[in-house]
Amino acid sequence: MTSRDAHEHAAGERFLVLVMFLGCSPRVNVDPESGKDEGAPCLIRLLLPDAVMFRSAGAGAIVRCPDCRATADPPEPKTFDSRYRCPGCAEEFRLHQLDWRHTAGFASCFIEIAAIHPHEAVPSDKLLDALKRFSACEWRYFYC
């Protein structure tokens, strides 16, 4: 990935307020300087690709038509302008309109959380609202 810039930061004290954990006892090291052996430090990476980019969790994701829920098989390469015609309902969609079930997405800015297992954490509404206010656009999340 070529990138205008990439930033990496420790998660910080408010991380545990802005991200909800689904496990019963997640192990999250938000203070790598503490000297405690709490596993790999949780890092926040801001990724800014040069153009809108597709990222995914890899093979095995079940993608569905947003209208009829038929399984979709989007074409390669997966570009933001690519279109897909559903064989189930014959409607045409841009790839970002398909239901990727939180396994893929297109963006020109990604916030990546390192050292957290996929599907273990979900951004809170408070975090998504703050990102929307800051950027003036809707934010969604996915795991990869």
XYZ file of C-alpha atoms in Angstrom:
144
model
C 0.000 0.000 0.000
C 1.382 3.374 -0.889
C 0.386 5.929 1.660
C 0.476 9.663 2.173
C 1.177 9.004 5.791
C 0.870 6.341 8.472
C 0.781 7.076 12.181
C 1.058 4.697 15.136
C 0.115 5.545 18.719
C -0.413 3.775 22.037
C -4.115 3.231 22.704
C -4.297 5.585 25.694
C -6.523 5.771 28.736
C -9.819 6.610 26.930
C -9.484 3.618 24.596
C -11.379 1.348 26.986
C -14.253 3.878 27.078
C -14.511 4.268 23.298
C -14.200 0.602 22.317
C -16.499 -2.091 23.678
C -15.138 -5.588 24.279
C -17.264 -8.667 23.713
C -15.162 -11.180 25.636
C -15.619 -11.752 29.342
C -12.084 -10.738 30.312
C -10.079 -9.204 27.477
C -6.375 -8.639 28.040
C -5.581 -5.169 26.687
C -2.237 -3.466 27.222
C -3.026 0.244 26.803
C 0.088 1.384 28.708
C 3.220 -0.309 27.316
C 5.399 1.969 29.472
C 3.966 0.579 32.734
C 6.428 -2.313 32.848
C 3.631 -4.797 33.585
C 3.583 -7.977 31.524
C 0.164 -7.484 29.943
C 0.943 -8.861 26.497
C 1.593 -6.983 23.271
C 0.853 -3.256 23.441
C -2.451 -2.186 21.931
C -1.553 0.260 19.176
C -3.767 2.506 17.069
C -2.632 2.946 13.470
C -4.025 5.619 11.201
C -3.597 4.505 7.581
C -4.077 7.027 4.778
C -3.771 5.363 1.352
C -3.254 7.555 -1.717
C -6.655 6.504 -3.100
C -9.800 4.727 -1.921
C -8.721 1.198 -1.154
C -10.327 -2.187 -0.454
C -9.258 -4.166 2.626
C -10.651 -7.495 3.763
C -10.302 -10.274 6.278
C -9.393 -12.581 3.392
C -11.038 -15.570 1.777
C -14.012 -17.213 3.397
C -16.159 -14.140 3.983
C -19.780 -14.606 2.937
C -20.842 -11.504 1.008
C -24.551 -10.935 0.399
C -26.820 -8.879 -1.819
C -28.348 -6.084 0.277
C -31.764 -6.594 -1.360
C -32.434 -10.313 -1.748
C -29.664 -11.626 0.573
C -28.308 -13.997 -2.110
C -24.637 -14.900 -1.759
C -22.556 -12.519 -3.867
C -19.313 -13.271 -5.699
C -17.826 -9.827 -6.420
C -15.343 -9.515 -9.296
C -11.586 -8.973 -8.996
C -10.023 -6.521 -8.653
C -12.282 -5.025 -6.040
C -12.282 -1.332 -6.793
C -14.585 1.348 -5.457
C -16.106 1.921 -8.908
C -16.675 -1.781 -9.655
C -20.253 -2.929 -10.054
C -21.917 -6.235 -9.328
C -25.184 -7.599 -10.729
C -26.899 -9.974 -8.348
C -27.944 -13.260 -9.990
C -30.766 -13.597 -7.427
C -32.652 -10.343 -8.023
C -30.843 -8.890 -11.096
C -30.234 -5.562 -9.299
C -26.902 -3.840 -9.850
C -24.823 -2.512 -6.950
C -21.499 -0.853 -6.391
C -19.262 -3.176 -4.392
C -19.359 -0.979 -1.295
C -23.160 -1.407 -1.204
C -22.936 -5.182 -0.750
C -23.284 -6.647 2.742
C -19.710 -7.607 3.647
C -20.812 -8.553 7.202
C -18.030 -6.517 8.839
C -15.318 -8.468 6.956
C -14.271 -5.871 4.365
C -14.600 -2.267 3.319
C -13.487 0.612 1.136
C -11.962 3.777 2.553
C -9.419 6.531 2.125
C -8.695 6.466 5.868
C -8.451 3.392 8.076
C -8.076 3.211 11.841
C -6.448 -0.095 12.679
C -6.262 -1.507 16.202
C -3.307 -3.848 16.762
C -3.077 -6.588 19.434
C -6.852 -7.098 19.668
C -8.358 -10.289 18.217
C -10.844 -9.818 15.358
C -14.489 -9.698 16.492
C -13.401 -9.120 20.108
C -13.972 -5.355 20.058
C -16.582 -3.014 18.583
C -16.339 0.783 18.351
C -18.853 2.496 20.617
C -21.511 4.828 19.243
C -19.654 7.599 21.077
C -16.488 6.903 19.056
C -18.345 6.645 15.727
C -20.227 9.892 16.481
C -16.973 11.695 17.353
C -15.348 10.500 14.112
C -18.396 11.673 12.154
C -18.305 15.119 13.769
C -14.569 15.426 13.130
C -14.595 14.248 9.500
C -18.122 15.230 8.370
C -18.740 11.727 6.993
C -20.240 8.453 8.183
C -17.878 5.833 9.657
C -18.352 2.060 9.707
C -16.144 -0.690 10.990
C -14.918 -4.080 9.836
C -12.383 -6.709 10.861
C -9.376 -7.721 8.828
